[in-house]
Coordinates of C-alpha atoms and ligand atoms in Angstrom, one line a residue:
X1 CA 21.0 91.2 5.8
X2 CA 17.6 90.5 7.2
X3 CA 14.7 90.2 4.7
X4 CA 13.2 93.6 3.9
X5 CA 9.8 94.6 5.0
X6 CA 8.3 93.5 1.7
X7 CA 9.9 90.1 2.0
X8 CA 12.6 90.9 -0.5
X9 CA 16.3 90.4 0.2
X10 CA 19.0 92.9 -0.6
X11 CA 22.8 92.8 -0.6
X12 CA 24.0 95.5 1.8
X13 CA 27.1 96.1 -0.3
X14 CA 25.8 96.5 -3.8
X15 CA 22.1 96.9 -2.9
X16 CA 21.0 94.3 -5.5
X17 CA 17.6 93.0 -4.7
X18 CA 16.6 89.4 -4.9
X19 CA 13.4 90.3 -6.7
X20 CA 15.4 92.1 -9.4
X21 CA 18.1 89.4 -9.6
X22 CA 16.6 85.9 -8.8
X23 CA 20.0 84.3 -9.0
X24 CA 21.3 86.4 -6.1
X25 CA 23.0 84.1 -3.6
X26 CA 24.5 85.1 -0.2
X27 CA 27.5 84.2 1.8
X28 CA 28.2 84.7 5.5
X29 CA 31.1 84.4 7.8
X30 CA 31.4 83.2 11.4
X31 CA 32.4 86.5 12.9
X32 CA 30.0 89.3 12.0
X33 CA 27.5 87.1 10.2
X34 CA 26.9 89.8 7.6
X35 CA 25.1 88.4 4.5
X36 CA 26.9 89.5 1.4
X37 CA 26.1 88.5 -2.2
X38 CA 28.5 86.1 -4.0
X39 CA 29.3 88.5 -6.7
X40 CA 30.4 91.2 -4.2
X41 CA 32.6 88.6 -2.4
X42 CA 34.2 87.6 -5.8
X43 CA 34.7 91.2 -6.7
X44 CA 36.4 92.2 -3.3
X45 CA 38.7 89.1 -3.3
X46 CA 39.6 89.3 -7.0
X47 CA 43.0 90.5 -6.1
X48 CA 43.5 87.9 -3.4
X49 CA 44.6 88.5 0.2
X50 CA 42.6 89.6 3.2
X51 CA 39.8 92.2 2.9
X52 CA 37.4 94.0 5.2
X53 CA 33.8 92.8 5.3
X54 CA 31.9 94.6 2.5
X55 CA 29.1 95.5 4.9
X56 CA 29.0 99.3 5.4
X57 CA 31.4 100.4 8.2
X58 CA 32.1 96.7 9.3
X59 CA 35.7 96.5 10.4
X60 CA 36.2 92.8 10.4
X61 CA 38.8 91.4 8.0
X62 CA 38.7 88.0 6.4
X63 CA 40.3 85.7 3.9
X64 CA 38.0 84.6 1.2
X65 CA 37.6 81.1 2.6
X66 CA 36.0 82.6 5.7
X67 CA 32.9 83.3 3.6
X68 CA 30.6 80.3 3.2
X69 CA 27.1 79.5 2.2
X70 CA 24.5 79.6 4.9
X71 CA 23.5 76.2 6.3
X72 CA 20.3 77.2 8.1
X73 CA 17.7 79.5 6.8
X74 CA 17.5 81.4 10.1
X75 CA 20.7 83.3 10.6
X76 CA 20.3 83.1 14.4
X77 CA 20.2 79.3 14.3
X78 CA 23.2 79.4 12.0
X79 CA 25.1 81.6 14.5
X80 CA 24.1 79.5 17.5
X81 CA 25.2 76.3 15.9
X82 CA 28.6 77.7 15.0
X83 CA 29.1 79.2 18.4
X84 CA 28.2 75.8 20.1
X85 CA 30.4 73.9 17.8
X86 CA 33.4 76.1 18.6
X87 CA 32.8 76.2 22.3
X88 CA 32.0 72.5 22.6
X89 CA 35.2 71.6 20.8
X90 CA 37.2 73.7 23.2
X91 CA 35.4 72.9 26.5
X92 CA 35.1 69.2 25.6
X93 CA 35.0 67.6 29.1
X94 CA 32.7 64.7 29.8
X95 CA 30.9 63.5 32.9
X96 CA 33.6 61.0 33.7
X97 CA 36.2 63.8 33.9
X98 CA 34.5 65.3 37.0
X99 CA 34.7 64.3 40.6
X100 CA 30.9 64.5 40.9
X101 CA 27.7 64.9 39.0
X102 CA 27.3 68.3 40.7
X103 CA 30.7 69.4 39.3
X104 CA 29.7 68.2 35.8
X105 CA 26.4 70.2 36.0
X106 CA 28.3 73.3 37.0
X107 CA 30.5 72.8 34.0
X108 CA 27.5 72.4 31.7
X109 CA 26.1 75.6 33.2
X110 CA 29.3 77.5 32.6
X111 CA 29.5 76.3 29.0
X112 CA 25.9 77.2 28.3
X113 CA 26.6 80.7 29.8
X114 CA 29.5 81.1 27.4
X115 CA 27.3 80.1 24.5
X116 CA 24.7 82.6 25.5
X117 CA 27.3 85.3 26.1
X118 CA 28.7 85.0 22.6
X119 CA 25.3 84.5 21.0
X120 CA 23.6 87.5 22.6
X121 CA 26.8 89.6 22.7
X122 CA 26.7 90.1 26.5
X123 CA 30.2 90.1 27.9
X124 CA 31.4 88.7 24.6
X125 CA 34.9 90.1 25.0
X126 CA 35.4 88.7 28.5
X127 CA 34.0 85.4 27.4
X128 CA 36.4 85.2 24.4
X129 CA 39.3 86.2 26.6
X130 CA 38.5 83.4 29.1
X131 CA 38.2 80.9 26.2
X132 CA 41.6 82.0 24.8
X133 CA 43.2 81.8 28.2
X134 CA 41.8 78.3 28.6
X135 CA 43.2 77.3 25.2
X136 CA 46.6 78.8 25.9
X137 CA 47.0 77.4 29.4
X138 CA 46.0 73.9 28.2
X139 CA 48.0 73.8 25.0
X140 CA 45.0 74.1 22.7
X141 CA 46.3 76.5 20.1
X142 CA 44.6 77.4 16.9
X143 CA 46.9 77.0 13.9
X144 CA 45.1 79.6 11.8
X145 CA 43.5 82.9 12.6
X146 CA 39.8 82.5 13.7
X147 CA 38.9 84.4 10.6
X148 CA 39.8 81.3 8.6
X149 CA 36.5 79.9 9.8
X150 CA 35.6 76.3 10.9
X151 CA 38.5 74.9 9.0
X152 CA 41.0 76.3 11.5
X153 CA 42.2 73.2 13.4
X154 CA 42.9 72.8 17.0
X155 CA 46.3 71.4 17.8
X156 CA 47.5 70.0 21.0
X157 CA 51.1 71.2 21.4
X158 CA 53.5 68.8 23.0
X159 CA 55.4 71.6 24.7
X160 CA 54.5 72.5 28.2
X161 CA 51.7 75.0 28.0
X162 CA 52.7 78.5 28.9
X163 CA 50.1 81.0 30.1
X164 CA 50.5 84.0 27.8
X165 CA 48.8 86.6 29.8
X166 CA 49.3 87.8 33.3
X167 CA 45.7 87.0 34.2
X168 CA 46.1 83.4 33.0
X169 CA 49.4 83.1 34.8
X170 CA 47.7 84.1 38.1
X171 CA 45.0 81.5 37.5
X172 CA 47.3 78.6 36.8
X173 CA 46.7 75.8 39.2
X174 CA 49.1 73.0 40.2
X175 CA 50.5 70.6 37.7
X176 CA 48.3 67.6 38.1
X177 CA 45.1 69.5 37.7
X178 CA 43.7 68.8 34.2
X179 CA 42.7 72.4 33.5
X180 CA 45.7 74.6 34.0
X181 CA 43.8 77.8 33.5
X182 CA 41.5 77.0 36.5
X183 CA 38.4 77.9 34.4
X184 CA 36.7 74.5 34.9
X185 CA 36.3 73.4 38.5
X186 CA 35.8 70.0 40.0
X187 CA 37.8 67.9 37.5
X188 CA 39.4 64.7 38.5
X189 CA 43.1 65.0 39.1
X190 CA 45.5 63.2 36.8
X191 CA 46.7 60.1 38.6
X192 CA 49.9 58.5 37.1
X193 CA 49.6 54.8 37.7
X194 CA 52.5 53.0 39.4
X195 CA 55.1 51.4 37.2
X196 CA 54.3 47.6 37.1
X197 CA 57.0 45.0 37.2
X198 CA 57.6 43.3 33.8
X199 CA 55.1 40.5 33.1
X200 CA 56.1 37.1 34.3
X201 CA 54.2 34.4 32.4
X202 CA 55.6 31.7 34.7
X203 CA 54.3 33.4 37.9
X204 CA 57.6 33.1 39.7
X205 CA 58.6 29.6 38.7
X206 CA 62.3 29.7 37.7
X207 CA 62.9 29.4 34.0
X208 CA 66.2 27.5 34.4
X209 CA 66.3 24.4 36.6
X210 CA 69.5 22.9 37.8
X211 CA 68.9 19.3 36.9
X212 CA 72.6 18.5 37.0
X213 CA 75.9 20.0 38.2
X214 CA 79.2 19.7 36.3
X215 CA 82.0 18.3 38.5
X216 CA 85.6 17.2 37.8
X217 CA 84.4 13.6 37.7
X218 CA 81.7 14.3 35.1
X219 CA 78.1 15.3 35.5
X220 CA 76.4 14.9 38.8
X221 CA 72.8 14.2 37.9
X222 CA 70.5 15.3 40.5
X223 CA 68.0 12.7 39.7
X224 CA 66.6 12.3 43.2
X225 CA 67.2 8.6 42.7
X226 CA 68.7 8.1 46.1
X227 CA 65.7 9.6 47.8
X228 CA 63.2 7.5 46.0
X229 CA 65.3 4.3 46.1
X230 CA 65.0 4.4 49.9
X231 CA 61.2 5.0 49.8
X232 CA 59.8 1.6 50.8
X233 CA 56.3 2.5 49.9
X234 CA 57.4 2.9 46.3
X235 CA 59.5 -0.3 46.4
X236 CA 56.4 -2.3 47.5
X237 CA 54.7 -1.2 44.4
X238 CA 57.3 -3.1 42.5
X239 CA 58.5 0.0 40.7
X240 CA 62.2 0.0 40.1
X241 CA 63.6 3.5 40.0
X242 CA 66.9 2.5 38.6
X243 CA 65.2 0.8 35.7
X244 CA 62.9 3.8 35.1
X245 CA 65.7 6.2 35.2
X246 CA 67.8 4.2 32.7
X247 CA 64.9 4.1 30.3
X248 CA 64.3 7.8 30.7
X249 CA 67.9 8.7 30.0
X250 CA 68.0 6.3 27.0
X251 CA 65.0 8.0 25.5
X252 CA 66.4 11.4 26.2
X253 CA 69.7 10.8 24.4
X254 CA 68.7 8.1 21.9
X255 CA 67.8 10.6 19.2
X256 CA 71.1 12.5 19.4
X257 CA 73.3 9.8 18.0
X258 CA 75.7 10.1 20.9
X259 CA 77.5 6.9 21.8
X260 CA 79.4 7.8 24.8
X261 CA 81.4 4.6 25.2
X262 CA 82.7 5.0 21.6
X263 CA 83.6 8.6 22.1
X264 CA 85.5 7.8 25.3
X265 CA 87.6 5.2 23.6
X266 CA 88.6 7.5 20.7
X267 CA 88.9 10.9 22.3
X268 CA 91.8 11.1 24.7
X269 CA 91.8 14.8 25.5
X270 CA 88.0 15.3 26.0
X271 CA 86.9 15.3 29.6
X272 CA 85.2 12.2 30.6
X273 CA 81.5 12.6 30.8
X274 CA 79.8 10.1 33.1
X275 CA 76.5 10.1 31.3
X276 CA 76.8 6.4 30.4
X277 CA 76.5 5.5 34.0
X278 CA 75.2 8.2 36.4
X279 CA 75.2 5.8 39.3
Ligands
ZN1 ZN1 26.4 92.4 -3.4
ZN2 ZN1 30.7 92.4 8.6

């Protein structure tokens, strides 16, 4: 309740005055913003459950946790902050979500209009209805009743949002538009990026190279020896490819402990592998 003319404060339910009871403390809720003293709240909710607001003739019903201590001294500031927090968490688009600065400005204007509508009580019903349609169409569903206060969480449902009311159903726009209720205009459309091929670290270079082919006679090493042996320019350099190749093969197989000549002499059934002399 607003301060009395003489500057005193009074609980509208039990009529206790602050001047008579200095320990008098008030609680408010986020719906009707009636200031009720703590002892009245405790008395009303002594039996648990939901109860109507103790303010005379107020019809709003609340759980006890909807009543909280006032944050700001000015009840109007308190109310505006709560309304803004609620609307901003629902209409939470950013400039990057819009196709143009102009569309973003229009959105901010719309949001401000909603705040003022709820704050001043002008078209409050229509505004709440639009907000609810927006939430339902976009899968933003409150888990608890709004009377539960700011603790009521917003949950994004994974199921396809279904417009609950006929009005919302009529306003539903096509699937790739981010606001399925059609309340916010000028949003960028959701573009699903093309599926990229799997990452290839070798950039197309084949992982497996056919350095040799297995034939009936053994292994045919594709050493390229014949090609280089005929290259006179390389021969002039004095570089003997046969020698280089032999050394390369020796180094490649030396550590394996494979003595091919010895294996050939003792193993009769094994296929002959021509590694000892690829030429
Ligand atoms: Zn009271
Ligand atoms: Zn009330």
